[in-house]
Amino acid sequence: MTPSRTPRLPGWLLALVLLLPAVVGSAPASAEDGRCGDVTVVFARGSGQRLAQRESAVFFAGLSVRLGPAVRATAYELGAATYGGARYPAVGVGVDSSDAFENLLDAGAYWTGNAGGGYRASVASGATELRTYLEQRLRDCPEERVVLGGYSQGAQVVGDALPALPRRLRDRIVFVALFGDPKLSLPEGRGVFPVACRGRSLSPWRRGNASCYTDNGVLDARSPYVPLELARRVGSWCDRDDPICTSNLGDFARSTHGTYAKPGRAVDQAVREAAAAVRDALGERGEGIDVTVGTGAPASVAAVPWPAVALVVDEYWTRPGEPVTFDASASALPPSAVAAYRWDFDGDGTTDRTTSGPSVDHVYPATFEGRARLRVGAADGAELMTSVAVHVDRSGLTRRLPAGPTAVTVRAAYGADGAVVRWRVPRGTAADGAVDAWRIHDADGRLLAHVPASARQAELATLPDRSTALLVEAVNEYGTSASELAAPRGTGSSRFAAVVPARNVTGPRKGNPKRPAEQVRASAAGAEEHLTTAPLVIAVALLLATTGAHWIWLFRALPTARGRHRRR
């Protein structure tokens, strides 16, 4: 069965029908009772969502239609039943406002109270349920293939569970679709000239239109992101304006975190990839699976619901003389439906090169600021156009990175396990290098806090280690500043003077010079000395101020002729 279009309105109903066996009865399947099929599909919903809501409903419904009646498929949504003593609650943290977003940030930090603990427990529960369900399902149905999906918190659940799966289970997975993952990892987005900004060394799981300088999700990157053998069977969709996977607080005013399930967007794209993976895995049995683009009309531009022509990278940053790769393989219009790709590298209206394939390399010999343009001649005679910003200079993202904090201090608080970290904002920060948020890590690189730009301190009620160095860095959409070591201040705070490894913990993700451990320790010692002498300076200043005030009062109290005449 190859329907022309995935139905939208009855999607929730179809998903419920698919989910019915798992919801009303969690008895194990077996080959003997006929409940084993060709593929089992599992999805983990996002924070605060109900079962069969939005992303999961569209995912199940779309995949069911594409697989068709010839393929026997079962669907299970985490949280529908209990496996291994765990039932995924998808605890709500909120992502629809800046205040709610701070709750999400808190949820991923070690120092939060019940809310953070609840989120971490929710993720752990989902990972346990997923692992146990797959172990039981594939023990009873060893020939089934597996498709996994997860949205937001659910994407973290799936990603965190993958490394714990036995290799025999991972070998049965044909595709994993993740949407808006708060633990996204795109290492190619790091550096002053990120290699992704030249269209090169892109992670095989990279999907969506995240900027070329996006490197990690809001809860820091999971590393390794997925097991190596699964890297090319995973697609992780991240939208450029989704603050959850881009880690950019500034995106909240225009957040697109809730748009992945819209028609033609990420979920539909993932469903098509998953269907293609199942077809390849099933061989002849999968020949009837629908993997056409859009409505399925052959070679028709009108049939494509999502961008017919799109580049994998939508902004380029490079130095003169370095090659860049323009790649239009992200287009929904397949190369088989294209007659020619016409490239205009400087946007002057003249075609510089024509190719039959969707990618081309080019070297800019000198500095350039403008747009490269691509015109695609479709096989049905239509012509489409897209363009991309190109920055060719010798500074890259340097001027756009935020300046780091100054006067960073830490004092003991909240008993034996807590602390308060304070810092100041550097003066004269360029407008382009504005700070969008602050992050605090420990010496092992664990994210402890992620607070808005207006914050000047972070209260860490419970630290993962009682003795650890703490570091603060500034963040904006282009990257991070160098990390600054917090100098201990006050009684009991010496435990935060631990030596920082030479790698400088998280390091400046966008290429700011990394300071060696000796320099970090020296700056900490200097700050400590400054803080030690500060009370004496303050005392002297107060003494001088008090003495001056006394003399002024005495002078005013003395009678003068002019004063007496005035009173008369």
CSV table of C-alpha atoms in Angstrom, one decimal, residues 126-537:
chain,number,residue,atom,x,y,z
A,126,GLY,CA,12.2,6.0,31.0
A,127,ALA,CA,15.6,4.6,30.1
A,128,THR,CA,15.0,1.6,32.4
A,129,GLU,CA,11.5,1.0,30.9
A,130,LEU,CA,12.9,1.2,27.3
A,131,ARG,CA,15.7,-1.2,28.0
A,132,THR,CA,13.5,-3.7,29.8
A,133,TYR,CA,10.8,-3.5,27.2
A,134,LEU,CA,13.2,-4.2,24.3
A,135,GLU,CA,15.0,-7.0,26.1
A,136,GLN,CA,11.6,-8.7,26.7
A,137,ARG,CA,10.2,-8.0,23.3
A,138,LEU,CA,13.2,-9.2,21.4
A,139,ARG,CA,13.6,-12.2,23.6
A,140,ASP,CA,10.1,-13.3,22.6
A,141,CYS,CA,10.3,-11.9,19.0
A,142,PRO,CA,14.0,-12.2,18.0
A,143,GLU,CA,13.4,-11.5,14.3
A,144,GLU,CA,11.7,-8.1,14.8
A,145,ARG,CA,13.4,-4.9,13.8
A,146,VAL,CA,13.2,-1.8,16.0
A,147,VAL,CA,12.4,1.9,15.3
A,148,LEU,CA,12.9,4.3,18.2
A,149,GLY,CA,11.7,7.9,18.5
A,150,GLY,CA,11.9,10.6,21.2
A,151,TYR,CA,10.9,14.2,21.6
A,152,SER,CA,12.5,16.7,24.1
A,153,GLN,CA,12.9,14.9,27.4
A,154,GLY,CA,12.0,11.7,25.5
A,155,ALA,CA,14.9,12.3,23.1
A,156,GLN,CA,17.2,12.4,26.2
A,157,VAL,CA,15.6,9.2,27.5
A,158,VAL,CA,16.2,7.3,24.2
A,159,GLY,CA,19.7,8.7,23.8
A,160,ASP,CA,20.7,7.9,27.4
A,161,ALA,CA,19.3,4.4,27.1
A,162,LEU,CA,21.2,3.4,23.9
A,163,PRO,CA,24.7,2.8,25.4
A,164,ALA,CA,23.2,0.5,28.1
A,165,LEU,CA,21.5,-1.8,25.5
A,166,PRO,CA,23.3,-5.0,24.8
A,167,ARG,CA,25.0,-5.1,21.4
A,168,ARG,CA,22.6,-7.8,20.3
A,169,LEU,CA,19.7,-5.4,20.9
A,170,ARG,CA,21.4,-2.5,19.3
A,171,ASP,CA,21.9,-4.6,16.2
A,172,ARG,CA,18.2,-4.9,15.7
A,173,ILE,CA,17.7,-1.1,15.7
A,174,VAL,CA,17.2,0.1,12.1
A,175,PHE,CA,16.5,3.8,12.9
A,176,VAL,CA,16.4,6.3,15.8
A,177,ALA,CA,14.6,9.6,15.4
A,178,LEU,CA,15.3,12.4,18.0
A,179,PHE,CA,13.6,15.8,18.1
A,180,GLY,CA,14.8,18.8,20.1
A,181,ASP,CA,17.3,16.8,22.2
A,182,PRO,CA,18.5,18.8,25.3
A,183,LYS,CA,21.6,16.6,25.2
A,184,LEU,CA,22.4,17.2,21.5
A,185,SER,CA,26.1,17.0,20.5
A,186,LEU,CA,27.4,18.6,17.3
A,187,PRO,CA,31.1,18.9,17.9
A,188,GLU,CA,31.6,20.3,14.4
A,189,GLY,CA,30.0,23.5,15.7
A,190,ARG,CA,33.0,24.4,17.9
A,191,GLY,CA,35.9,26.8,17.2
A,192,VAL,CA,36.2,30.3,15.9
A,193,PHE,CA,35.9,28.8,12.4
A,194,PRO,CA,33.7,25.8,13.0
A,195,VAL,CA,34.2,23.1,10.4
A,196,ALA,CA,30.4,22.9,10.1
A,197,CYS,CA,30.5,26.5,8.8
A,198,ARG,CA,32.5,25.2,5.9
A,199,GLY,CA,30.0,22.4,5.3
A,200,ARG,CA,32.5,19.8,6.4
A,201,SER,CA,32.9,17.0,8.9
A,202,LEU,CA,29.2,17.0,9.7
A,203,SER,CA,27.9,14.6,12.3
A,204,PRO,CA,26.0,11.7,10.5
A,205,TRP,CA,23.0,12.3,12.9
A,206,ARG,CA,22.8,16.0,12.0
A,207,ARG,CA,19.3,16.9,10.8
A,208,GLY,CA,17.2,20.1,10.7
A,209,ASN,CA,18.4,23.6,10.2
A,210,ALA,CA,20.5,24.3,13.4
A,211,SER,CA,23.1,26.9,12.8
A,212,CYS,CA,26.6,25.8,11.8
A,213,TYR,CA,27.9,27.0,15.2
A,214,THR,CA,25.4,25.0,17.3
A,215,ASP,CA,27.5,22.5,19.3
A,216,ASN,CA,25.4,21.2,22.2
A,217,GLY,CA,21.9,21.2,23.8
A,218,VAL,CA,20.8,23.2,26.8
A,219,LEU,CA,21.8,20.4,29.3
A,220,ASP,CA,25.2,20.0,27.7
A,221,ALA,CA,26.3,17.4,25.1
A,222,ARG,CA,26.0,13.7,25.7
A,223,SER,CA,29.4,12.3,24.9
A,224,PRO,CA,29.6,10.1,23.0
A,225,TYR,CA,26.3,11.1,21.6
A,226,VAL,CA,25.3,7.7,20.4
A,227,PRO,CA,27.2,4.3,20.2
A,228,LEU,CA,29.5,4.3,17.3
A,229,GLU,CA,27.8,1.5,15.4
A,230,LEU,CA,24.5,3.4,15.6
A,231,ALA,CA,25.8,6.8,14.4
A,232,ARG,CA,24.5,6.4,10.8
A,233,ARG,CA,21.2,5.0,12.0
A,234,VAL,CA,20.3,8.0,14.1
A,235,GLY,CA,18.7,11.3,12.9
A,236,SER,CA,18.6,14.1,15.5
A,237,TRP,CA,16.5,17.0,14.3
A,238,CYS,CA,17.2,20.5,15.8
A,239,ASP,CA,15.6,23.7,14.6
A,240,ARG,CA,17.7,26.9,14.5
A,241,ASP,CA,15.3,28.7,16.9
A,242,ASP,CA,14.8,25.8,19.4
A,243,PRO,CA,16.5,26.8,22.6
A,244,ILE,CA,16.3,23.3,24.0
A,245,CYS,CA,18.7,21.8,21.5
A,246,THR,CA,20.7,24.9,20.5
A,247,SER,CA,21.3,26.0,24.2
A,248,ASN,CA,20.5,29.6,23.2
A,249,LEU,CA,18.4,31.4,25.8
A,250,GLY,CA,17.9,34.3,23.3
A,251,ASP,CA,15.8,32.0,21.1
A,252,PHE,CA,13.0,31.8,23.6
A,253,ALA,CA,11.2,34.8,22.2
A,254,ARG,CA,10.7,32.9,19.0
A,255,SER,CA,11.0,29.3,20.2
A,256,THR,CA,10.2,26.6,17.7
A,257,HIS,CA,10.5,23.7,20.1
A,258,GLY,CA,6.9,22.7,19.6
A,259,THR,CA,6.8,22.7,15.8
A,260,TYR,CA,8.5,19.4,14.9
A,261,ALA,CA,5.2,17.6,14.4
A,262,LYS,CA,3.7,20.2,11.9
A,263,PRO,CA,3.0,18.9,8.4
A,264,GLY,CA,6.1,18.5,6.3
A,265,ARG,CA,8.4,19.2,9.3
A,266,ALA,CA,10.8,17.1,11.2
A,267,VAL,CA,8.5,14.2,12.3
A,268,ASP,CA,7.3,13.7,8.7
A,269,GLN,CA,10.9,13.7,7.5
A,270,ALA,CA,11.9,11.2,10.2
A,271,VAL,CA,9.0,8.9,9.4
A,272,ARG,CA,10.2,8.7,5.8
A,273,GLU,CA,13.7,7.9,6.8
A,274,ALA,CA,12.5,5.3,9.2
A,275,ALA,CA,10.3,3.7,6.6
A,276,ALA,CA,13.3,3.6,4.2
A,277,ALA,CA,15.4,1.9,6.8
A,278,VAL,CA,12.7,-0.7,7.5
A,279,ARG,CA,12.4,-1.4,3.8
A,280,ASP,CA,16.1,-1.9,3.4
A,281,ALA,CA,16.1,-4.3,6.5
A,282,LEU,CA,13.2,-6.4,5.3
A,283,GLY,CA,14.3,-6.9,1.7
A,284,GLU,CA,11.6,-8.3,-0.5
A,285,ARG,CA,9.0,-8.1,2.3
A,286,GLY,CA,9.6,-4.4,2.4
A,287,GLU,CA,9.1,-3.6,-1.3
A,288,GLY,CA,5.6,-2.2,-0.7
A,289,ILE,CA,6.7,0.4,1.9
A,290,ASP,CA,6.1,4.0,0.8
A,291,VAL,CA,9.3,6.1,0.8
A,292,THR,CA,8.2,8.7,-1.7
A,293,VAL,CA,8.6,12.4,-0.9
A,294,GLY,CA,5.6,14.4,-0.2
A,295,THR,CA,2.4,13.4,-2.0
A,296,GLY,CA,4.3,10.9,-4.1
A,297,ALA,CA,3.6,12.5,-7.5
A,298,PRO,CA,6.7,11.6,-9.5
A,299,ALA,CA,9.3,14.3,-10.2
A,300,SER,CA,6.8,17.0,-9.2
A,301,VAL,CA,7.8,20.1,-7.3
A,302,ALA,CA,4.2,20.6,-6.2
A,303,ALA,CA,4.3,17.3,-4.5
A,304,VAL,CA,6.9,18.4,-1.9
A,305,PRO,CA,5.5,19.7,1.4
A,306,TRP,CA,8.7,20.8,3.1
A,307,PRO,CA,11.4,23.0,1.5
A,308,ALA,CA,11.9,21.6,-2.0
A,309,VAL,CA,15.5,23.0,-2.1
A,310,ALA,CA,17.6,23.5,1.0
A,311,LEU,CA,21.2,23.5,1.9
A,312,VAL,CA,22.5,21.3,4.7
A,313,VAL,CA,24.2,24.5,6.2
A,314,ASP,CA,22.4,27.8,5.9
A,315,GLU,CA,25.3,30.1,6.8
A,316,TYR,CA,29.0,29.8,6.0
A,317,TRP,CA,32.1,31.2,7.8
A,318,THR,CA,35.5,30.6,6.3
A,319,ARG,CA,38.9,32.1,5.7
A,320,PRO,CA,40.2,33.2,2.3
A,321,GLY,CA,41.7,30.2,0.5
A,322,GLU,CA,39.9,27.5,2.5
A,323,PRO,CA,37.5,25.2,0.6
A,324,VAL,CA,33.8,25.2,1.5
A,325,THR,CA,31.3,22.5,0.6
A,326,PHE,CA,27.8,23.7,-0.6
A,327,ASP,CA,25.5,20.7,-0.2
A,328,ALA,CA,21.8,20.7,-1.2
A,329,SER,CA,21.1,17.1,-0.2
A,330,ALA,CA,18.8,18.4,2.5
A,331,SER,CA,16.3,19.2,-0.2
A,332,ALA,CA,13.1,17.3,-0.2
A,333,LEU,CA,13.3,17.3,-4.0
A,334,PRO,CA,15.4,14.2,-4.7
A,335,PRO,CA,18.4,14.4,-7.1
A,336,SER,CA,16.5,12.0,-9.5
A,337,ALA,CA,13.9,14.8,-10.0
A,338,VAL,CA,16.6,17.5,-10.7
A,339,ALA,CA,18.0,18.2,-14.2
A,340,ALA,CA,20.8,20.6,-13.0
A,341,TYR,CA,22.2,22.5,-10.0
A,342,ARG,CA,23.4,26.0,-11.0
A,343,TRP,CA,25.7,27.6,-8.5
A,344,ASP,CA,26.3,31.4,-8.2
A,345,PHE,CA,29.0,31.7,-5.5
A,346,ASP,CA,29.1,35.5,-5.2
A,347,GLY,CA,25.4,36.2,-5.8
A,348,ASP,CA,26.0,38.4,-8.8
A,349,GLY,CA,23.4,36.7,-11.0
A,350,THR,CA,25.9,34.7,-13.1
A,351,THR,CA,26.1,31.0,-12.9
A,352,ASP,CA,29.7,30.1,-11.8
A,353,ARG,CA,29.3,26.3,-12.0
A,354,THR,CA,26.7,23.7,-13.1
A,355,THR,CA,26.6,20.2,-11.5
A,356,SER,CA,24.4,17.2,-11.9
A,357,GLY,CA,24.8,16.3,-8.2
A,358,PRO,CA,23.6,18.3,-5.1
A,359,SER,CA,27.1,19.2,-3.8
A,360,VAL,CA,30.0,21.3,-4.9
A,361,ASP,CA,33.3,22.6,-3.4
A,362,HIS,CA,34.4,26.2,-3.8
A,363,VAL,CA,37.3,28.4,-2.6
A,364,TYR,CA,37.0,32.1,-2.0
A,365,PRO,CA,40.4,33.7,-2.8
A,366,ALA,CA,39.7,36.9,-0.9
A,367,THR,CA,37.4,38.3,1.8
A,368,PHE,CA,33.7,38.4,0.9
A,369,GLU,CA,30.5,39.3,2.6
A,370,GLY,CA,27.3,38.4,0.7
A,371,ARG,CA,25.1,35.5,-0.4
A,372,ALA,CA,25.7,32.4,-2.6
A,373,ARG,CA,22.7,31.4,-4.7
A,374,LEU,CA,21.5,28.1,-6.0
A,375,ARG,CA,19.1,27.6,-8.9
A,376,VAL,CA,17.7,24.1,-9.3
A,377,GLY,CA,16.2,23.0,-12.6
A,378,ALA,CA,13.6,20.3,-11.9
A,379,ALA,CA,12.8,17.5,-14.3
A,380,ASP,CA,9.3,18.7,-14.7
A,381,GLY,CA,10.5,22.1,-16.0
A,382,ALA,CA,10.2,24.1,-12.8
A,383,GLU,CA,13.0,26.2,-11.5
A,384,LEU,CA,13.6,26.8,-7.8
A,385,MET,CA,16.0,29.0,-6.0
A,386,THR,CA,17.6,29.3,-2.5
A,387,SER,CA,20.5,31.3,-1.1
A,388,VAL,CA,22.8,31.2,1.9
A,389,ALA,CA,24.8,33.8,3.7
A,390,VAL,CA,28.6,33.6,3.3
A,391,HIS,CA,31.2,35.4,5.5
A,392,VAL,CA,34.8,35.1,4.3
A,393,ASP,CA,37.3,37.0,6.6
A,394,ARG,CA,40.1,36.3,9.0
A,395,SER,CA,38.3,36.7,12.3
A,396,GLY,CA,35.4,34.3,12.1
A,397,LEU,CA,33.2,34.3,15.2
A,398,THR,CA,35.8,36.0,17.4
A,399,ARG,CA,34.0,39.4,17.5
A,400,ARG,CA,30.7,37.8,18.2
A,401,LEU,CA,31.7,35.6,21.2
A,402,PRO,CA,30.8,36.9,24.7
A,403,ALA,CA,33.4,38.3,27.0
A,404,GLY,CA,33.9,36.2,30.1
A,405,PRO,CA,33.0,37.1,33.7
A,406,THR,CA,35.3,38.9,36.0
A,407,ALA,CA,35.9,38.8,39.8
A,408,VAL,CA,34.4,35.3,40.1
A,409,THR,CA,34.2,34.1,43.7
A,410,VAL,CA,32.6,31.2,45.6
A,411,ARG,CA,31.7,30.8,49.2
A,412,ALA,CA,30.4,27.9,51.2
A,413,ALA,CA,26.7,27.8,51.8
A,414,TYR,CA,23.8,25.5,52.5
A,415,GLY,CA,25.7,23.3,54.8
A,416,ALA,CA,28.5,20.9,53.8
A,417,ASP,CA,27.4,20.4,50.2
A,418,GLY,CA,26.4,23.8,48.9
A,419,ALA,CA,27.9,27.1,47.6
A,420,VAL,CA,27.1,30.5,46.2
A,421,VAL,CA,29.0,31.6,43.1
A,422,ARG,CA,29.2,35.3,42.2
A,423,TRP,CA,30.7,37.2,39.3
A,424,ARG,CA,30.8,40.6,37.6
A,425,VAL,CA,30.1,41.6,34.0
A,426,PRO,CA,33.0,42.9,32.1
A,427,ARG,CA,32.8,46.5,30.9
A,428,GLY,CA,33.0,47.6,27.3
A,429,THR,CA,31.5,44.4,25.9
A,430,ALA,CA,30.8,44.7,22.2
A,431,ALA,CA,27.1,44.6,21.2
A,432,ASP,CA,27.8,41.7,18.9
A,433,GLY,CA,29.3,39.8,21.8
A,434,ALA,CA,26.4,40.2,24.1
A,435,VAL,CA,25.9,37.7,26.9
A,436,ASP,CA,22.7,35.5,26.7
A,437,ALA,CA,23.3,33.3,29.7
A,438,TRP,CA,25.9,32.1,32.3
A,439,ARG,CA,26.9,28.5,32.9
A,440,ILE,CA,28.7,27.1,35.9
A,441,HIS,CA,30.7,23.8,35.7
A,442,ASP,CA,32.7,21.8,38.1
A,443,ALA,CA,36.3,20.5,37.5
A,444,ASP,CA,34.9,17.4,35.9
A,445,GLY,CA,32.9,19.4,33.3
A,446,ARG,CA,29.5,18.7,34.8
A,447,LEU,CA,26.9,21.4,34.3
A,448,LEU,CA,25.8,22.8,37.7
A,449,ALA,CA,23.8,25.8,36.7
A,450,HIS,CA,22.6,27.7,33.6
A,451,VAL,CA,21.2,31.1,34.4
A,452,PRO,CA,19.9,34.1,32.4
A,453,ALA,CA,22.2,37.0,31.4
A,454,SER,CA,20.7,39.2,34.2
A,455,ALA,CA,22.0,36.9,36.9
A,456,ARG,CA,25.1,37.8,38.9
A,457,GLN,CA,25.2,34.8,41.1
A,458,ALA,CA,24.1,31.1,41.3
A,459,GLU,CA,23.1,29.3,44.4
A,460,LEU,CA,24.2,25.7,44.4
A,461,ALA,CA,22.3,24.0,47.1
A,462,THR,CA,23.7,20.5,46.5
A,463,LEU,CA,27.0,19.8,44.6
A,464,PRO,CA,27.9,16.4,43.2
A,465,ASP,CA,31.3,16.6,45.0
A,466,ARG,CA,32.0,18.3,48.3
A,467,SER,CA,35.4,19.5,47.1
A,468,THR,CA,35.7,20.8,43.6
A,469,ALA,CA,36.8,23.8,41.6
A,470,LEU,CA,34.0,25.8,40.1
A,471,LEU,CA,34.2,27.7,36.8
A,472,VAL,CA,31.9,30.2,35.2
A,473,GLU,CA,31.5,31.0,31.5
A,474,ALA,CA,29.4,33.4,29.4
A,475,VAL,CA,27.2,32.0,26.6
A,476,ASN,CA,25.5,33.4,23.5
A,477,GLU,CA,24.3,31.9,20.3
A,478,TYR,CA,27.8,31.9,18.8
A,479,GLY,CA,29.5,30.1,21.6
A,480,THR,CA,31.1,30.5,25.0
A,481,SER,CA,33.8,32.5,26.6
A,482,ALA,CA,36.8,31.0,28.3
A,483,SER,CA,36.0,29.5,31.7
A,484,GLU,CA,37.0,31.6,34.7
A,485,LEU,CA,37.9,29.9,38.0
A,486,ALA,CA,36.0,30.9,41.1
A,487,ALA,CA,38.3,32.1,43.9
A,488,PRO,CA,37.3,30.8,47.4
A,489,ARG,CA,36.0,33.4,49.8
A,490,GLY,CA,35.1,33.1,53.4
A,491,THR,CA,35.2,30.4,56.1
A,492,GLY,CA,35.0,26.8,54.8
A,493,SER,CA,35.4,27.8,51.1
A,494,SER,CA,38.9,26.5,50.7
A,495,ARG,CA,37.5,23.2,49.5
A,496,PHE,CA,36.7,24.9,46.2
A,497,ALA,CA,40.4,25.6,45.5
A,498,ALA,CA,41.0,22.2,43.8
A,499,VAL,CA,43.4,22.3,40.9
A,500,VAL,CA,41.8,22.5,37.5
A,501,PRO,CA,43.1,20.0,34.9
A,502,ALA,CA,45.3,21.4,32.2
A,503,ARG,CA,42.5,20.9,29.6
A,504,ASN,CA,40.6,23.6,31.5
A,505,VAL,CA,37.5,21.5,32.0
A,506,THR,CA,34.9,22.4,29.4
A,507,GLY,CA,37.2,24.7,27.6
A,508,PRO,CA,36.2,27.7,25.4
A,509,ARG,CA,34.0,26.0,22.9
A,510,LYS,CA,34.5,28.6,20.2
A,511,GLY,CA,38.2,28.8,20.1
A,512,ASN,CA,39.2,31.4,22.7
A,513,PRO,CA,42.7,30.6,23.8
A,514,LYS,CA,42.7,27.9,26.5
A,515,ARG,CA,44.6,28.9,29.6
A,516,PRO,CA,47.0,26.3,31.1
A,517,ALA,CA,46.3,25.0,34.6
A,518,GLU,CA,49.2,27.1,35.9
A,519,GLN,CA,47.7,30.3,34.6
A,520,VAL,CA,44.3,29.4,36.0
A,521,ARG,CA,45.8,28.6,39.4
A,522,ALA,CA,47.8,31.9,39.3
A,523,SER,CA,44.7,33.9,38.5
A,524,ALA,CA,42.9,32.2,41.4
A,525,ALA,CA,45.8,32.9,43.7
A,526,GLY,CA,45.8,36.6,42.6
A,527,ALA,CA,42.0,36.8,43.2
A,528,GLU,CA,42.5,35.1,46.6
A,529,GLU,CA,45.2,37.6,47.6
A,530,HIS,CA,43.0,40.5,46.4
A,531,LEU,CA,40.1,39.2,48.5
A,532,THR,CA,42.3,38.7,51.5
A,533,THR,CA,43.5,42.3,51.5
A,534,ALA,CA,40.1,43.7,50.7
A,535,PRO,CA,38.8,43.8,54.3
A,536,LEU,CA,41.9,45.9,55.4
A,537,VAL,CA,41.3,48.4,52.5
